[in-house]
Amino acid sequence: MYILETERLRLRRMTRDDFPALCRILQDADVMYAYGHAFSSAEVQEWLDRQLGRYAQYGFGLWAVELKATGEMIGQCGLTMQDIEGREALEIGYLFEKAHWHRGYATEAARRMIRLAFEDWELPVLSAYCFPENTASRHVLEKCGFVYEGCLRAS
């Protein structure tokens, strides 16, 4: 079941069948440099289990991002509850397979998530976190309307 669509993408809850696609993403050191290392298979399974738990607890989490044209899972994007600077905040997050970087997919998915948060859920604020040196991620967030406040936040 698809939760959201954009011009080129479909977003849906991840399932256990997404493990191989998650491995392609989370086991790539370039994709995971902000986490300090590529994940082991056990860490990928923990990540997937965490998303499934978030769906059960909150009704949302990071969702699989598929190309409409092929049905291929190329990343994940969603909203998660996070501890940001000592407070619980709703955060937007995304990770995409390196082969699909620089095509606007992260921005397209993130913009749709932001519309969900503000228009559908009528939330007053949405946070984002990325390392200052992660210029690609910061650029995506700024294109989506976030402003730098020590952490990036849209309201």
PDB file of C-alpha atoms in Angstrom:
ATOM      1  CA  MET A   1       0.000   0.000   0.000  1.00  0.00           C
ATOM      2  CA  TYR A   2       1.416   3.350  -1.027  1.00  0.00           C
ATOM      3  CA  ILE A   3       1.147   6.146   1.497  1.00  0.00           C
ATOM      4  CA  LEU A   4       2.330   9.052  -0.629  1.00  0.00           C
ATOM      5  CA  GLU A   5       3.189   9.731  -4.250  1.00  0.00           C
ATOM      6  CA  THR A   6       5.130  12.397  -6.084  1.00  0.00           C
ATOM      7  CA  GLU A   7       5.710  12.895  -9.776  1.00  0.00           C
ATOM      8  CA  ARG A   8       8.408  10.197  -9.912  1.00  0.00           C
ATOM      9  CA  LEU A   9       8.223   8.404  -6.561  1.00  0.00           C
ATOM     10  CA  ARG A  10       6.002   6.279  -4.345  1.00  0.00           C
ATOM     11  CA  LEU A  11       6.457   6.089  -0.591  1.00  0.00           C
ATOM     12  CA  ARG A  12       5.213   3.174   1.491  1.00  0.00           C
ATOM     13  CA  ARG A  13       5.861   1.386   4.733  1.00  0.00           C
ATOM     14  CA  MET A  14       8.879  -0.872   4.638  1.00  0.00           C
ATOM     15  CA  THR A  15       8.422  -4.603   5.031  1.00  0.00           C
ATOM     16  CA  ARG A  16      10.796  -7.428   5.870  1.00  0.00           C
ATOM     17  CA  ASP A  17      11.079  -8.000   2.093  1.00  0.00           C
ATOM     18  CA  ASP A  18      12.970  -4.685   1.858  1.00  0.00           C
ATOM     19  CA  PHE A  19      16.009  -6.075   3.677  1.00  0.00           C
ATOM     20  CA  PRO A  20      18.118  -6.558   0.489  1.00  0.00           C
ATOM     21  CA  ALA A  21      17.388  -3.012  -0.720  1.00  0.00           C
ATOM     22  CA  LEU A  22      18.190  -1.633   2.737  1.00  0.00           C
ATOM     23  CA  CYS A  23      21.487  -3.513   2.659  1.00  0.00           C
ATOM     24  CA  ARG A  24      22.395  -1.762  -0.613  1.00  0.00           C
ATOM     25  CA  ILE A  25      21.784   1.574   1.081  1.00  0.00           C
ATOM     26  CA  LEU A  26      22.948   1.055   4.664  1.00  0.00           C
ATOM     27  CA  GLN A  27      26.003  -1.059   3.837  1.00  0.00           C
ATOM     28  CA  ASP A  28      27.494   1.619   1.568  1.00  0.00           C
ATOM     29  CA  ALA A  29      30.169   3.584   3.456  1.00  0.00           C
ATOM     30  CA  ASP A  30      29.613   6.672   1.284  1.00  0.00           C
ATOM     31  CA  VAL A  31      25.900   6.739   2.103  1.00  0.00           C
ATOM     32  CA  MET A  32      26.523   6.070   5.789  1.00  0.00           C
ATOM     33  CA  TYR A  33      29.455   8.383   6.436  1.00  0.00           C
ATOM     34  CA  ALA A  34      27.341  10.529   8.781  1.00  0.00           C
ATOM     35  CA  TYR A  35      26.787   7.404  10.885  1.00  0.00           C
ATOM     36  CA  GLY A  36      30.523   6.737  11.006  1.00  0.00           C
ATOM     37  CA  HIS A  37      30.434   3.375   9.279  1.00  0.00           C
ATOM     38  CA  ALA A  38      28.589   1.131   6.874  1.00  0.00           C
ATOM     39  CA  PHE A  39      26.161  -1.129   8.706  1.00  0.00           C
ATOM     40  CA  SER A  40      26.585  -4.841   9.230  1.00  0.00           C
ATOM     41  CA  SER A  41      23.731  -7.136   8.254  1.00  0.00           C
ATOM     42  CA  ALA A  42      22.707  -7.273  11.925  1.00  0.00           C
ATOM     43  CA  GLU A  43      22.606  -3.460  12.091  1.00  0.00           C
ATOM     44  CA  VAL A  44      20.503  -3.328   8.919  1.00  0.00           C
ATOM     45  CA  GLN A  45      18.060  -5.771  10.522  1.00  0.00           C
ATOM     46  CA  GLU A  46      17.948  -3.623  13.683  1.00  0.00           C
ATOM     47  CA  TRP A  47      17.260  -0.544  11.512  1.00  0.00           C
ATOM     48  CA  LEU A  48      14.398  -2.318   9.726  1.00  0.00           C
ATOM     49  CA  ASP A  49      12.990  -3.602  13.023  1.00  0.00           C
ATOM     50  CA  ARG A  50      13.136  -0.036  14.408  1.00  0.00           C
ATOM     51  CA  GLN A  51      11.077   1.259  11.469  1.00  0.00           C
ATOM     52  CA  LEU A  52       8.506  -1.495  11.869  1.00  0.00           C
ATOM     53  CA  GLY A  53       8.306  -0.639  15.571  1.00  0.00           C
ATOM     54  CA  ARG A  54       7.816   3.045  14.753  1.00  0.00           C
ATOM     55  CA  TYR A  55       4.906   2.186  12.464  1.00  0.00           C
ATOM     56  CA  ALA A  56       3.301   0.219  15.300  1.00  0.00           C
ATOM     57  CA  GLN A  57       3.947   2.911  17.929  1.00  0.00           C
ATOM     58  CA  TYR A  58       3.398   6.137  15.986  1.00  0.00           C
ATOM     59  CA  GLY A  59       1.816   5.130  12.681  1.00  0.00           C
ATOM     60  CA  PHE A  60       4.783   6.577  10.802  1.00  0.00           C
ATOM     61  CA  GLY A  61       8.550   6.308  10.452  1.00  0.00           C
ATOM     62  CA  LEU A  62      10.990   6.167   7.583  1.00  0.00           C
ATOM     63  CA  TRP A  63       9.192   4.860   4.524  1.00  0.00           C
ATOM     64  CA  ALA A  64      10.540   3.023   1.502  1.00  0.00           C
ATOM     65  CA  VAL A  65      10.946   5.267  -1.542  1.00  0.00           C
ATOM     66  CA  GLU A  66      10.341   3.549  -4.876  1.00  0.00           C
ATOM     67  CA  LEU A  67      10.720   4.742  -8.426  1.00  0.00           C
ATOM     68  CA  LYS A  68       7.280   4.777 -10.047  1.00  0.00           C
ATOM     69  CA  ALA A  69       8.777   3.756 -13.370  1.00  0.00           C
ATOM     70  CA  THR A  70      10.358   0.523 -12.084  1.00  0.00           C
ATOM     71  CA  GLY A  71       9.068  -0.198  -8.573  1.00  0.00           C
ATOM     72  CA  GLU A  72      12.699  -0.324  -7.389  1.00  0.00           C
ATOM     73  CA  MET A  73      13.333   0.783  -3.801  1.00  0.00           C
ATOM     74  CA  ILE A  74      16.008   3.479  -4.040  1.00  0.00           C
ATOM     75  CA  GLY A  75      15.901   4.992  -0.579  1.00  0.00           C
ATOM     76  CA  GLN A  76      13.904   5.903   2.451  1.00  0.00           C
ATOM     77  CA  CYS A  77      12.328   9.114   3.634  1.00  0.00           C
ATOM     78  CA  GLY A  78      10.008   9.872   6.468  1.00  0.00           C
ATOM     79  CA  LEU A  79       9.266  11.412   9.815  1.00  0.00           C
ATOM     80  CA  THR A  80      10.592  10.065  13.103  1.00  0.00           C
ATOM     81  CA  MET A  81      10.566  11.120  16.731  1.00  0.00           C
ATOM     82  CA  GLN A  82      14.142  11.965  17.714  1.00  0.00           C
ATOM     83  CA  ASP A  83      16.033  13.431  20.640  1.00  0.00           C
ATOM     84  CA  ILE A  84      17.490  16.648  19.205  1.00  0.00           C
ATOM     85  CA  GLU A  85      19.606  18.674  21.582  1.00  0.00           C
ATOM     86  CA  GLY A  86      17.860  17.198  24.624  1.00  0.00           C
ATOM     87  CA  ARG A  87      14.269  17.539  23.457  1.00  0.00           C
ATOM     88  CA  GLU A  88      11.938  15.192  21.624  1.00  0.00           C
ATOM     89  CA  ALA A  89      11.183  16.500  18.161  1.00  0.00           C
ATOM     90  CA  LEU A  90       9.576  15.288  14.987  1.00  0.00           C
ATOM     91  CA  GLU A  91      12.367  15.073  12.448  1.00  0.00           C
ATOM     92  CA  ILE A  92      12.424  14.545   8.717  1.00  0.00           C
ATOM     93  CA  GLY A  93      15.047  12.100   7.506  1.00  0.00           C
ATOM     94  CA  TYR A  94      16.158  10.498   4.279  1.00  0.00           C
ATOM     95  CA  LEU A  95      18.818   8.181   2.888  1.00  0.00           C
ATOM     96  CA  PHE A  96      19.173   7.237  -0.753  1.00  0.00           C
ATOM     97  CA  GLU A  97      21.201   4.653  -2.599  1.00  0.00           C
ATOM     98  CA  LYS A  98      24.322   6.320  -3.997  1.00  0.00           C
ATOM     99  CA  ALA A  99      23.445   5.337  -7.572  1.00  0.00           C
ATOM    100  CA  HIS A 100      20.422   7.654  -7.277  1.00  0.00           C
ATOM    101  CA  TRP A 101      22.108  10.733  -5.804  1.00  0.00           C
ATOM    102  CA  HIS A 102      22.020  14.116  -7.612  1.00  0.00           C
ATOM    103  CA  ARG A 103      18.717  13.464  -9.399  1.00  0.00           C
ATOM    104  CA  GLY A 104      16.453  15.448  -7.081  1.00  0.00           C
ATOM    105  CA  TYR A 105      14.832  12.407  -5.469  1.00  0.00           C
ATOM    106  CA  ALA A 106      15.707  13.432  -1.894  1.00  0.00           C
ATOM    107  CA  THR A 107      14.271  16.905  -2.433  1.00  0.00           C
ATOM    108  CA  GLU A 108      11.152  15.528  -4.119  1.00  0.00           C
ATOM    109  CA  ALA A 109      10.490  13.032  -1.314  1.00  0.00           C
ATOM    110  CA  ALA A 110      11.323  15.527   1.446  1.00  0.00           C
ATOM    111  CA  ARG A 111       8.990  18.163  -0.001  1.00  0.00           C
ATOM    112  CA  ARG A 112       6.155  15.628  -0.008  1.00  0.00           C
ATOM    113  CA  MET A 113       6.881  14.698   3.611  1.00  0.00           C
ATOM    114  CA  ILE A 114       6.844  18.377   4.567  1.00  0.00           C
ATOM    115  CA  ARG A 115       3.449  18.809   2.899  1.00  0.00           C
ATOM    116  CA  LEU A 116       2.197  15.797   4.855  1.00  0.00           C
ATOM    117  CA  ALA A 117       3.445  17.275   8.134  1.00  0.00           C
ATOM    118  CA  PHE A 118       2.146  20.808   7.649  1.00  0.00           C
ATOM    119  CA  GLU A 119      -0.892  20.473   5.393  1.00  0.00           C
ATOM    120  CA  ASP A 120      -2.302  17.052   6.284  1.00  0.00           C
ATOM    121  CA  TRP A 121      -1.216  16.761   9.926  1.00  0.00           C
ATOM    122  CA  GLU A 122      -1.231  20.533  10.590  1.00  0.00           C
ATOM    123  CA  LEU A 123       1.941  20.375  12.668  1.00  0.00           C
ATOM    124  CA  PRO A 124       3.415  23.687  13.848  1.00  0.00           C
ATOM    125  CA  VAL A 125       7.076  22.719  13.456  1.00  0.00           C
ATOM    126  CA  LEU A 126       9.269  20.088  11.825  1.00  0.00           C
ATOM    127  CA  SER A 127      12.960  19.624  12.587  1.00  0.00           C
ATOM    128  CA  ALA A 128      15.880  18.233  10.646  1.00  0.00           C
ATOM    129  CA  TYR A 129      19.401  17.392  11.624  1.00  0.00           C
ATOM    130  CA  CYS A 130      22.505  17.025   9.537  1.00  0.00           C
ATOM    131  CA  PHE A 131      26.174  17.624  10.087  1.00  0.00           C
ATOM    132  CA  PRO A 132      27.280  21.063   8.842  1.00  0.00           C
ATOM    133  CA  GLU A 133      29.830  19.445   6.524  1.00  0.00           C
ATOM    134  CA  ASN A 134      27.086  17.352   4.890  1.00  0.00           C
ATOM    135  CA  THR A 135      26.535  20.020   2.254  1.00  0.00           C
ATOM    136  CA  ALA A 136      24.374  17.838  -0.004  1.00  0.00           C
ATOM    137  CA  SER A 137      21.873  17.082   2.756  1.00  0.00           C
ATOM    138  CA  ARG A 138      21.921  20.648   4.011  1.00  0.00           C
ATOM    139  CA  HIS A 139      21.266  21.870   0.457  1.00  0.00           C
ATOM    140  CA  VAL A 140      18.224  19.558   0.186  1.00  0.00           C
ATOM    141  CA  LEU A 141      16.860  20.893   3.450  1.00  0.00           C
ATOM    142  CA  GLU A 142      17.432  24.513   2.502  1.00  0.00           C
ATOM    143  CA  LYS A 143      15.712  23.941  -0.875  1.00  0.00           C
ATOM    144  CA  CYS A 144      12.767  22.618   1.130  1.00  0.00           C
ATOM    145  CA  GLY A 145      12.560  25.796   3.186  1.00  0.00           C
ATOM    146  CA  PHE A 146      14.462  24.872   6.336  1.00  0.00           C
ATOM    147  CA  VAL A 147      16.619  27.525   7.968  1.00  0.00           C
ATOM    148  CA  TYR A 148      19.772  26.976   9.978  1.00  0.00           C
ATOM    149  CA  GLU A 149      19.325  27.448  13.735  1.00  0.00           C
ATOM    150  CA  GLY A 150      22.126  25.244  15.059  1.00  0.00           C
ATOM    151  CA  CYS A 151      19.894  22.528  13.808  1.00  0.00           C
ATOM    152  CA  LEU A 152      17.693  22.996  10.762  1.00  0.00           C
ATOM    153  CA  ARG A 153      14.046  23.696  11.511  1.00  0.00           C
ATOM    154  CA  ALA A 154      10.997  24.618   9.446  1.00  0.00           C
ATOM    155  CA  SER A 155       7.915  26.238  10.958  1.00  0.00           C
TER     156      SER A 155
END
